[in-house]
XYZ file of C-alpha atoms in Angstrom:
144
model
C 7.667 -7.104 -3.748
C 4.818 -8.631 -1.852
C 1.845 -8.443 0.442
C 1.701 -11.070 3.200
C -1.942 -11.229 4.307
C -2.731 -13.277 7.429
C -5.811 -11.204 8.354
C -9.446 -12.173 7.729
C -10.119 -12.872 4.058
C -13.809 -11.855 3.960
C -14.425 -9.586 1.012
C -15.444 -6.026 1.833
C -15.230 -3.108 -0.622
C -12.830 -1.080 1.540
C -10.711 -4.138 2.382
C -10.534 -5.052 -1.298
C -9.464 -1.480 -2.174
C -6.782 -1.570 0.526
C -5.410 -4.817 -0.884
C -5.291 -3.317 -4.394
C -3.453 -0.302 -2.978
C -0.837 -2.377 -1.175
C -0.382 -4.622 -4.185
C 0.240 -1.640 -6.479
C 2.734 -0.114 -4.037
C 4.574 -3.406 -3.584
C 4.967 -3.670 -7.380
C 5.946 -0.024 -7.841
C 2.882 0.577 -10.030
C 2.424 4.314 -9.448
C -0.202 4.990 -12.140
C -2.240 1.984 -11.051
C -2.043 3.155 -7.421
C -3.087 6.718 -8.270
C -6.068 5.423 -10.259
C -7.443 3.888 -7.036
C -7.980 7.369 -5.542
C -10.871 9.772 -6.109
C -9.793 13.160 -7.528
C -10.256 14.853 -4.121
C -8.791 12.024 -2.002
C -6.337 12.681 0.803
C -3.351 10.618 1.960
C -2.122 11.142 5.522
C 0.972 8.963 5.938
C 1.600 9.371 8.772
C -1.345 11.225 10.278
C -0.253 14.645 11.566
C 2.881 16.688 10.951
C 5.874 14.737 9.645
C 8.927 14.988 7.413
C 6.608 14.147 4.508
C 3.899 16.642 5.505
C 5.177 19.431 7.799
C 1.719 21.035 8.136
C 0.046 17.710 8.913
C -2.858 18.367 6.549
C -2.307 15.415 4.250
C -1.721 15.204 0.532
C -4.993 16.132 -1.213
C -5.761 15.365 -4.844
C -3.942 13.353 -7.482
C -1.091 15.847 -7.990
C -0.250 15.966 -4.280
C -0.643 12.199 -3.858
C 1.625 11.682 -6.873
C 4.240 13.990 -5.312
C 3.957 12.017 -2.051
C 4.746 8.826 -4.014
C 7.763 10.518 -5.600
C 9.235 11.502 -2.236
C 8.494 8.241 -0.406
C 7.679 5.112 -2.389
C 9.883 5.988 -5.368
C 12.927 6.268 -3.084
C 12.594 2.728 -1.748
C 14.225 -0.235 -3.428
C 11.181 -2.268 -2.457
C 8.280 -2.218 -0.043
C 6.627 -5.233 1.550
C 3.421 -5.350 3.565
C 2.505 -7.748 6.367
C -1.122 -7.458 7.454
C -1.867 -9.315 10.684
C -5.443 -8.146 11.223
C -8.138 -6.226 9.385
C -11.360 -4.669 10.649
C -13.939 -3.619 8.061
C -16.940 -1.473 8.990
C -19.101 0.869 6.957
C -17.044 2.368 4.144
C -13.698 1.826 5.909
C -11.178 -0.812 6.807
C -8.450 -0.607 9.450
C -5.522 -2.893 8.718
C -3.011 -3.676 11.451
C 0.430 -4.615 10.274
C 3.959 -3.760 9.266
C 5.407 -2.071 6.212
C 8.997 -3.144 5.558
C 10.890 -0.628 3.462
C 14.155 -1.578 1.780
C 16.253 1.549 1.410
C 19.123 2.327 -0.944
C 22.459 1.416 0.599
C 21.350 -1.965 1.896
C 19.214 -0.984 4.877
C 15.627 -1.695 5.810
C 13.157 -0.598 8.440
C 9.805 -1.777 9.739
C 6.878 0.545 10.256
C 4.230 -0.931 12.538
C 0.878 0.764 12.397
C -2.819 0.929 11.748
C -3.673 1.813 8.166
C -7.210 3.074 7.532
C -8.706 3.182 4.039
C -12.060 4.849 3.310
C -13.880 4.447 0.002
C -16.730 6.291 -1.668
C -19.846 4.821 -3.309
C -17.872 4.416 -6.545
C -15.297 2.191 -4.796
C -12.508 4.767 -5.149
C -10.368 5.619 -2.155
C -11.382 8.859 -0.455
C -8.701 8.661 2.210
C -5.728 6.669 3.390
C -4.741 7.454 6.973
C -1.636 5.740 8.319
C -1.151 5.801 12.082
C 2.510 5.114 12.864
C 5.376 6.717 14.762
C 8.515 7.909 12.959
C 10.871 7.511 15.933
C 9.571 4.020 16.617
C 10.101 3.001 12.991
C 13.641 4.411 12.970
C 14.619 2.139 15.887
C 14.197 -0.818 13.503
C 16.702 0.491 10.912
C 19.156 -2.319 10.153
C 21.073 -3.970 7.338
C 18.822 -5.635 4.783
């Protein structure tokens, strides 16, 4: 489990929070990951209607974000992040990269996207918005 970071290294509160989030996911540390979110935070992964969120309204609050983990992250054998670029501004950071998901049965897929993290004054994540395309990711499905 890993995070490969080749983007700018300059510290920024939102960038630092995004790196903590990816690190926790890559290690399968659910409780640590959930603790990064404010009680009323929302996760949209991907943004809009999807298999994970048919209404496209996101997963709001710790219980819903925890359930999102259980239906996505928990079903992967491992998840790796490659961040090629990162743009921090205000209370947000937009990371450009690829999430490689290793699935049960010896397959993996790459999800290219833009992953936007917004924090509050307390440094907790208020939102995680992942812009990626399901059909595009599925074209990368291959043996691990």
